[in-house]
PDB file of C-alpha atoms in Angstrom:
ATOM      1  CA  MET A  18    -105.658   0.430  25.350  1.00 47.00           C
ATOM      2  CA  THR A  19    -102.492  -1.609  25.066  1.00 48.00           C
ATOM      3  CA  ASP A  20    -100.398  -1.244  21.843  1.00 50.00           C
ATOM      4  CA  ALA A  21    -100.358  -4.539  19.849  1.00 47.00           C
ATOM      5  CA  ASN A  22     -96.763  -4.421  19.480  1.00 48.00           C
ATOM      6  CA  THR A  23     -95.923  -4.052  23.100  1.00 47.00           C
ATOM      7  CA  ASN A  24     -95.560  -7.685  23.864  1.00 51.00           C
ATOM      8  CA  ALA A  25     -93.707  -8.520  20.637  1.00 48.00           C
ATOM      9  CA  GLN A  26     -90.892 -11.004  21.230  1.00 49.00           C
ATOM     10  CA  PRO A  27     -87.236 -10.154  20.239  1.00 48.00           C
ATOM     11  CA  HIS A  28     -86.974 -12.879  17.659  1.00 48.00           C
ATOM     12  CA  THR A  29     -87.194 -13.394  13.944  1.00 46.00           C
ATOM     13  CA  ALA A  30     -89.945 -15.679  12.612  1.00 44.00           C
ATOM     14  CA  THR A  31     -90.369 -17.301   9.145  1.00 46.00           C
ATOM     15  CA  GLU A  32     -93.606 -17.160   7.209  1.00 46.00           C
ATOM     16  CA  ALA A  33     -94.270 -20.650   8.465  1.00 46.00           C
ATOM     17  CA  GLY A  34     -93.968 -19.560  11.986  1.00 47.00           C
ATOM     18  CA  THR A  35     -90.607 -21.212  12.762  1.00 49.00           C
ATOM     19  CA  ASP A  36     -88.337 -19.124  14.915  1.00 51.00           C
ATOM     20  CA  VAL A  37     -84.856 -18.328  13.567  1.00 48.00           C
ATOM     21  CA  SER A  38     -82.509 -16.935  16.215  1.00 50.00           C
ATOM     22  CA  PRO A  39     -79.262 -15.149  15.615  1.00 48.00           C
ATOM     23  CA  THR A  40     -77.515 -17.899  17.454  1.00 49.00           C
ATOM     24  CA  THR A  41     -78.760 -20.527  14.923  1.00 49.00           C
ATOM     25  CA  THR A  42     -77.604 -18.460  12.049  1.00 50.00           C
ATOM     26  CA  GLY A  43     -74.228 -17.776  13.671  1.00 47.00           C
ATOM     27  CA  LYS A  44     -73.672 -21.489  14.230  1.00 56.00           C
ATOM     28  CA  ALA A  45     -74.673 -22.413  10.675  1.00 57.00           C
ATOM     29  CA  SER A  46     -72.191 -19.675   9.422  1.00 58.00           C
ATOM     30  CA  ARG A  47     -69.337 -21.039  11.517  1.00 65.00           C
ATOM     31  CA  THR A  48     -70.102 -24.650  10.553  1.00 83.00           C
ATOM     32  CA  GLY A  49     -70.212 -23.692   6.825  1.00 89.00           C
ATOM     33  CA  LEU A  50     -66.748 -21.965   6.993  1.00 92.00           C
ATOM     34  CA  SER A  51     -65.238 -24.813   8.952  1.00 94.00           C
ATOM     35  CA  LEU A  52     -66.600 -27.437   6.453  1.00 95.00           C
ATOM     36  CA  ALA A  53     -65.191 -25.369   3.549  1.00 96.00           C
ATOM     37  CA  ALA A  54     -61.802 -25.185   5.353  1.00 96.00           C
ATOM     38  CA  ALA A  55     -61.856 -28.915   6.152  1.00 97.00           C
ATOM     39  CA  VAL A  56     -62.649 -29.849   2.463  1.00 97.00           C
ATOM     40  CA  LEU A  57     -59.944 -27.550   1.015  1.00 98.00           C
ATOM     41  CA  THR A  58     -57.424 -28.793   3.430  1.00 98.00           C
ATOM     42  CA  ALA A  59     -58.312 -32.377   2.650  1.00 98.00           C
ATOM     43  CA  THR A  60     -58.083 -31.743  -1.042  1.00 98.00           C
ATOM     44  CA  VAL A  61     -54.580 -30.214  -0.819  1.00 98.00           C
ATOM     45  CA  ALA A  62     -53.540 -33.022   1.550  1.00 98.00           C
ATOM     46  CA  LEU A  63     -54.774 -35.671  -1.003  1.00 98.00           C
ATOM     47  CA  TYR A  64     -52.926 -34.033  -3.872  1.00 98.00           C
ATOM     48  CA  ILE A  65     -49.594 -33.558  -2.337  1.00 98.00           C
ATOM     49  CA  ALA A  66     -49.763 -37.051  -0.772  1.00 98.00           C
ATOM     50  CA  LEU A  67     -50.195 -38.490  -4.166  1.00 98.00           C
ATOM     51  CA  VAL A  68     -47.436 -36.310  -5.553  1.00 98.00           C
ATOM     52  CA  ALA A  69     -45.129 -37.634  -2.916  1.00 98.00           C
ATOM     53  CA  PHE A  70     -46.339 -41.167  -3.430  1.00 98.00           C
ATOM     54  CA  GLY A  71     -45.652 -40.803  -7.119  1.00 98.00           C
ATOM     55  CA  ASN A  72     -42.200 -39.468  -6.675  1.00 98.00           C
ATOM     56  CA  ILE A  73     -41.233 -42.192  -4.365  1.00 98.00           C
ATOM     57  CA  THR A  74     -42.714 -45.086  -6.380  1.00 98.00           C
ATOM     58  CA  ASP A  75     -41.716 -43.570  -9.760  1.00 97.00           C
ATOM     59  CA  PHE A  76     -38.443 -41.962  -8.617  1.00 97.00           C
ATOM     60  CA  GLY A  77     -36.900 -41.693 -11.995  1.00 97.00           C
ATOM     61  CA  THR A  78     -39.435 -39.591 -13.934  1.00 93.00           C
ATOM     62  CA  ASN A  79     -39.139 -36.335 -11.754  1.00 96.00           C
ATOM     63  CA  GLN A  80     -35.503 -37.067 -11.047  1.00 97.00           C
ATOM     64  CA  GLN A  81     -34.798 -36.235 -14.645  1.00 97.00           C
ATOM     65  CA  PHE A  82     -36.896 -33.128 -14.326  1.00 97.00           C
ATOM     66  CA  VAL A  83     -34.784 -31.810 -11.333  1.00 98.00           C
ATOM     67  CA  ARG A  84     -31.531 -32.767 -13.061  1.00 98.00           C
ATOM     68  CA  HIS A  85     -32.336 -30.859 -16.245  1.00 98.00           C
ATOM     69  CA  VAL A  86     -33.578 -27.783 -14.297  1.00 98.00           C
ATOM     70  CA  LEU A  87     -30.598 -27.619 -12.066  1.00 98.00           C
ATOM     71  CA  ALA A  88     -28.105 -28.265 -14.983  1.00 98.00           C
ATOM     72  CA  MET A  89     -29.918 -25.538 -17.098  1.00 98.00           C
ATOM     73  CA  ASP A  90     -29.192 -27.595 -20.099  1.00 97.00           C
ATOM     74  CA  THR A  91     -32.447 -26.670 -21.891  1.00 97.00           C
ATOM     75  CA  THR A  92     -32.447 -22.842 -21.329  1.00 97.00           C
ATOM     76  CA  PHE A  93     -30.926 -20.241 -23.602  1.00 97.00           C
ATOM     77  CA  LYS A  94     -27.498 -21.042 -22.086  1.00 95.00           C
ATOM     78  CA  ASP A  95     -26.757 -17.477 -21.644  1.00 96.00           C
ATOM     79  CA  PRO A  96     -23.070 -17.287 -20.448  1.00 95.00           C
ATOM     80  CA  ASP A  97     -24.020 -14.675 -17.932  1.00 96.00           C
ATOM     81  CA  LEU A  98     -26.471 -17.238 -16.212  1.00 97.00           C
ATOM     82  CA  MET A  99     -24.790 -20.673 -16.899  1.00 97.00           C
ATOM     83  CA  TRP A 100     -22.467 -20.199 -13.901  1.00 98.00           C
ATOM     84  CA  ARG A 101     -25.502 -20.927 -11.703  1.00 98.00           C
ATOM     85  CA  ALA A 102     -25.881 -24.459 -13.143  1.00 98.00           C
ATOM     86  CA  ILE A 103     -25.390 -27.398 -10.937  1.00 98.00           C
ATOM     87  CA  THR A 104     -24.167 -30.373 -12.979  1.00 97.00           C
ATOM     88  CA  SER A 105     -23.248 -32.810 -10.064  1.00 98.00           C
ATOM     89  CA  HIS A 106     -25.698 -35.741 -10.130  1.00 98.00           C
ATOM     90  CA  THR A 107     -25.040 -36.134  -6.426  1.00 98.00           C
ATOM     91  CA  VAL A 108     -26.134 -32.604  -5.609  1.00 98.00           C
ATOM     92  CA  GLN A 109     -29.087 -32.827  -7.918  1.00 98.00           C
ATOM     93  CA  ASP A 110     -30.349 -35.947  -6.490  1.00 98.00           C
ATOM     94  CA  ALA A 111     -29.924 -34.616  -2.905  1.00 98.00           C
ATOM     95  CA  ALA A 112     -32.181 -31.790  -3.961  1.00 98.00           C
ATOM     96  CA  TYR A 113     -34.719 -34.106  -5.388  1.00 98.00           C
ATOM     97  CA  VAL A 114     -34.747 -36.159  -2.191  1.00 98.00           C
ATOM     98  CA  ALA A 115     -35.109 -33.058  -0.126  1.00 98.00           C
ATOM     99  CA  ILE A 116     -38.210 -32.054  -2.169  1.00 98.00           C
ATOM    100  CA  ILE A 117     -39.789 -35.500  -1.732  1.00 98.00           C
ATOM    101  CA  VAL A 118     -39.128 -35.343   1.995  1.00 98.00           C
ATOM    102  CA  TRP A 119     -40.739 -31.802   2.075  1.00 98.00           C
ATOM    103  CA  GLU A 120     -43.857 -33.026   0.175  1.00 98.00           C
ATOM    104  CA  THR A 121     -44.161 -35.985   2.455  1.00 98.00           C
ATOM    105  CA  LEU A 122     -43.994 -33.740   5.484  1.00 98.00           C
ATOM    106  CA  SER A 123     -46.443 -31.457   4.052  1.00 98.00           C
ATOM    107  CA  ALA A 124     -48.934 -34.286   3.289  1.00 98.00           C
ATOM    108  CA  LEU A 125     -48.660 -35.672   6.838  1.00 98.00           C
ATOM    109  CA  VAL A 126     -49.295 -32.150   8.305  1.00 98.00           C
ATOM    110  CA  LEU A 127     -52.373 -31.656   6.145  1.00 98.00           C
ATOM    111  CA  ILE A 128     -53.620 -35.155   6.752  1.00 98.00           C
ATOM    112  CA  ALA A 129     -53.329 -34.392  10.446  1.00 98.00           C
ATOM    113  CA  ALA A 130     -55.157 -31.042   9.925  1.00 98.00           C
ATOM    114  CA  THR A 131     -57.981 -32.821   8.126  1.00 98.00           C
ATOM    115  CA  ALA A 132     -58.511 -35.190  10.949  1.00 97.00           C
ATOM    116  CA  LEU A 133     -58.542 -32.096  13.377  1.00 96.00           C
ATOM    117  CA  TRP A 134     -61.176 -30.414  11.258  1.00 96.00           C
ATOM    118  CA  THR A 135     -63.274 -33.466  11.344  1.00 95.00           C
ATOM    119  CA  ALA A 136     -63.160 -33.625  14.972  1.00 94.00           C
ATOM    120  CA  ALA A 137     -63.807 -29.849  15.203  1.00 92.00           C
ATOM    121  CA  LEU A 138     -66.924 -30.115  13.065  1.00 92.00           C
ATOM    122  CA  ARG A 139     -68.324 -32.636  15.707  1.00 89.00           C
ATOM    123  CA  ARG A 140     -67.033 -30.958  18.883  1.00 85.00           C
ATOM    124  CA  GLY A 141     -66.068 -27.361  18.216  1.00 74.00           C
ATOM    125  CA  GLY A 142     -64.298 -25.622  21.017  1.00 73.00           C
ATOM    126  CA  ASP A 143     -60.431 -25.679  21.003  1.00 80.00           C
ATOM    127  CA  ASP A 144     -60.413 -28.256  18.157  1.00 86.00           C
ATOM    128  CA  LEU A 145     -61.154 -25.391  15.749  1.00 92.00           C
ATOM    129  CA  ALA A 146     -58.026 -23.466  16.695  1.00 93.00           C
ATOM    130  CA  ARG A 147     -55.881 -26.539  16.638  1.00 95.00           C
ATOM    131  CA  ALA A 148     -57.183 -27.432  13.162  1.00 96.00           C
ATOM    132  CA  GLN A 149     -56.602 -23.972  11.919  1.00 96.00           C
ATOM    133  CA  ARG A 150     -53.097 -23.859  13.182  1.00 97.00           C
ATOM    134  CA  ALA A 151     -52.201 -27.314  11.526  1.00 98.00           C
ATOM    135  CA  SER A 152     -53.786 -26.252   8.238  1.00 98.00           C
ATOM    136  CA  THR A 153     -51.866 -23.029   8.306  1.00 98.00           C
ATOM    137  CA  VAL A 154     -48.578 -24.845   8.776  1.00 98.00           C
ATOM    138  CA  GLY A 155     -49.206 -27.407   6.042  1.00 98.00           C
ATOM    139  CA  LEU A 156     -50.456 -24.821   3.523  1.00 98.00           C
ATOM    140  CA  LEU A 157     -47.486 -22.468   4.261  1.00 98.00           C
ATOM    141  CA  MET A 158     -45.226 -25.570   3.586  1.00 98.00           C
ATOM    142  CA  ILE A 159     -46.873 -26.020   0.117  1.00 98.00           C
ATOM    143  CA  LEU A 160     -46.586 -22.218  -0.672  1.00 98.00           C
ATOM    144  CA  LEU A 161     -42.962 -22.434   0.271  1.00 98.00           C
ATOM    145  CA  LEU A 162     -42.256 -25.324  -1.830  1.00 98.00           C
ATOM    146  CA  PHE A 163     -43.922 -24.157  -5.087  1.00 98.00           C
ATOM    147  CA  GLY A 164     -43.569 -20.451  -4.460  1.00 98.00           C
ATOM    148  CA  ALA A 165     -39.974 -20.066  -3.134  1.00 98.00           C
ATOM    149  CA  GLY A 166     -38.685 -23.466  -4.462  1.00 98.00           C
ATOM    150  CA  PHE A 167     -40.208 -23.914  -8.043  1.00 98.00           C
ATOM    151  CA  MET A 168     -41.098 -20.392  -9.054  1.00 98.00           C
ATOM    152  CA  ALA A 169     -38.336 -18.279  -7.396  1.00 98.00           C
ATOM    153  CA  VAL A 170     -35.383 -20.792  -7.280  1.00 98.00           C
ATOM    154  CA  GLY A 171     -36.293 -22.922 -10.151  1.00 98.00           C
ATOM    155  CA  GLY A 172     -37.871 -20.459 -12.276  1.00 98.00           C
ATOM    156  CA  GLU A 173     -35.799 -17.514 -11.828  1.00 98.00           C
ATOM    157  CA  TRP A 174     -32.408 -18.584 -10.394  1.00 98.00           C
ATOM    158  CA  PHE A 175     -32.053 -21.672 -12.746  1.00 98.00           C
ATOM    159  CA  ALA A 176     -33.962 -19.880 -15.487  1.00 98.00           C
ATOM    160  CA  MET A 177     -36.650 -22.643 -15.871  1.00 98.00           C
ATOM    161  CA  TRP A 178     -38.867 -20.146 -17.681  1.00 97.00           C
ATOM    162  CA  GLN A 179     -36.585 -20.456 -20.572  1.00 98.00           C
ATOM    163  CA  SER A 180     -37.039 -24.147 -21.072  1.00 97.00           C
ATOM    164  CA  GLU A 181     -39.792 -25.534 -23.321  1.00 95.00           C
ATOM    165  CA  THR A 182     -39.115 -29.063 -22.181  1.00 96.00           C
ATOM    166  CA  TRP A 183     -38.538 -28.939 -18.506  1.00 97.00           C
ATOM    167  CA  ASN A 184     -40.727 -26.192 -17.266  1.00 97.00           C
ATOM    168  CA  GLY A 185     -43.000 -26.628 -14.068  1.00 97.00           C
ATOM    169  CA  LEU A 186     -44.031 -23.053 -13.649  1.00 98.00           C
ATOM    170  CA  GLU A 187     -47.596 -23.499 -14.756  1.00 97.00           C
ATOM    171  CA  ALA A 188     -48.049 -26.476 -12.337  1.00 97.00           C
ATOM    172  CA  ALA A 189     -46.382 -24.526  -9.554  1.00 98.00           C
ATOM    173  CA  ALA A 190     -48.810 -21.609 -10.218  1.00 98.00           C
ATOM    174  CA  ARG A 191     -51.849 -23.929  -9.944  1.00 98.00           C
ATOM    175  CA  ASN A 192     -50.613 -25.362  -6.674  1.00 98.00           C
ATOM    176  CA  ILE A 193     -49.889 -21.848  -5.251  1.00 98.00           C
ATOM    177  CA  THR A 194     -53.401 -20.724  -6.188  1.00 98.00           C
ATOM    178  CA  VAL A 195     -55.118 -23.720  -4.659  1.00 98.00           C
ATOM    179  CA  ALA A 196     -53.119 -23.583  -1.437  1.00 98.00           C
ATOM    180  CA  GLY A 197     -53.498 -19.795  -1.270  1.00 98.00           C
ATOM    181  CA  ILE A 198     -57.268 -20.013  -1.569  1.00 98.00           C
ATOM    182  CA  ALA A 199     -57.313 -22.754   1.103  1.00 98.00           C
ATOM    183  CA  LEU A 200     -55.190 -20.500   3.409  1.00 98.00           C
ATOM    184  CA  VAL A 201     -57.572 -17.618   2.947  1.00 98.00           C
ATOM    185  CA  VAL A 202     -60.708 -19.692   3.722  1.00 97.00           C
ATOM    186  CA  VAL A 203     -58.904 -21.280   6.767  1.00 97.00           C
ATOM    187  CA  HIS A 204     -58.529 -17.711   8.188  1.00 96.00           C
ATOM    188  CA  LEU A 205     -61.853 -16.066   7.158  1.00 94.00           C
ATOM    189  CA  PRO A 206     -63.346 -14.286  10.188  1.00 87.00           C
ATOM    190  CA  GLY A 207     -66.425 -15.629  11.925  1.00 67.00           C
ATOM    191  CA  ARG A 208     -65.428 -19.062  12.847  1.00 61.00           C
ATOM    192  CA  SER A 209     -65.062 -18.930  16.571  1.00 54.00           C
ATOM    193  CA  GLY A 210     -64.648 -22.202  18.767  1.00 49.00           C
ATOM    194  CA  ARG A 211     -65.798 -20.570  21.897  1.00 46.00           C
ATOM    195  CA  HIS A 212     -69.483 -19.877  22.524  1.00 41.00           C
ATOM    196  CA  GLY A 213     -70.555 -16.868  24.771  1.00 39.00           C
ATOM    197  CA  GLY A 214     -73.180 -17.040  27.389  1.00 37.00           C
ATOM    198  CA  GLY A 215     -75.662 -15.588  25.183  1.00 37.00           C
ATOM    199  CA  GLU A 216     -75.637 -18.432  22.694  1.00 38.00           C
TER     200      GLU A 216
END
């Protein structure tokens, strides 16, 4: 007598009788990760684009922020630290313009990355790798701006943490957190743009 399990097929079935193959599950997982990476990239792109636009169209507001931070005029004014202060308006404004240029470039890179993710969600393949690389560059630019620029240079070198009036450390920390989470999601394993012969 033939065992009833001898001819069983190597696939998983739901209670309703619908076949669910490992290939389908794998593709759904990759699509979910790619969609999450695309949404996070687009979110950071929108945010930094609006920041850059605001600084360009309302130049004076954050110009004063940069000037006060570099001048260290609202810190404790410790003589051991005040030699670091930059009081030249020309240098202060040059630093502010450099920040705006960096923000604009970051926004453009992340907008391009968002477009690549959109294409990758439709086509897959090498578009996924290109989207991941573009997101990585843009998000690292954000981390450098707010991590190295605002927290390290502004917060520590120019003692911004001492100021109750001109202190951007909390905002910088939020930006680092969001960009860091996005970068982790972009590099989560399991999102492969190449399909093997068994799929």
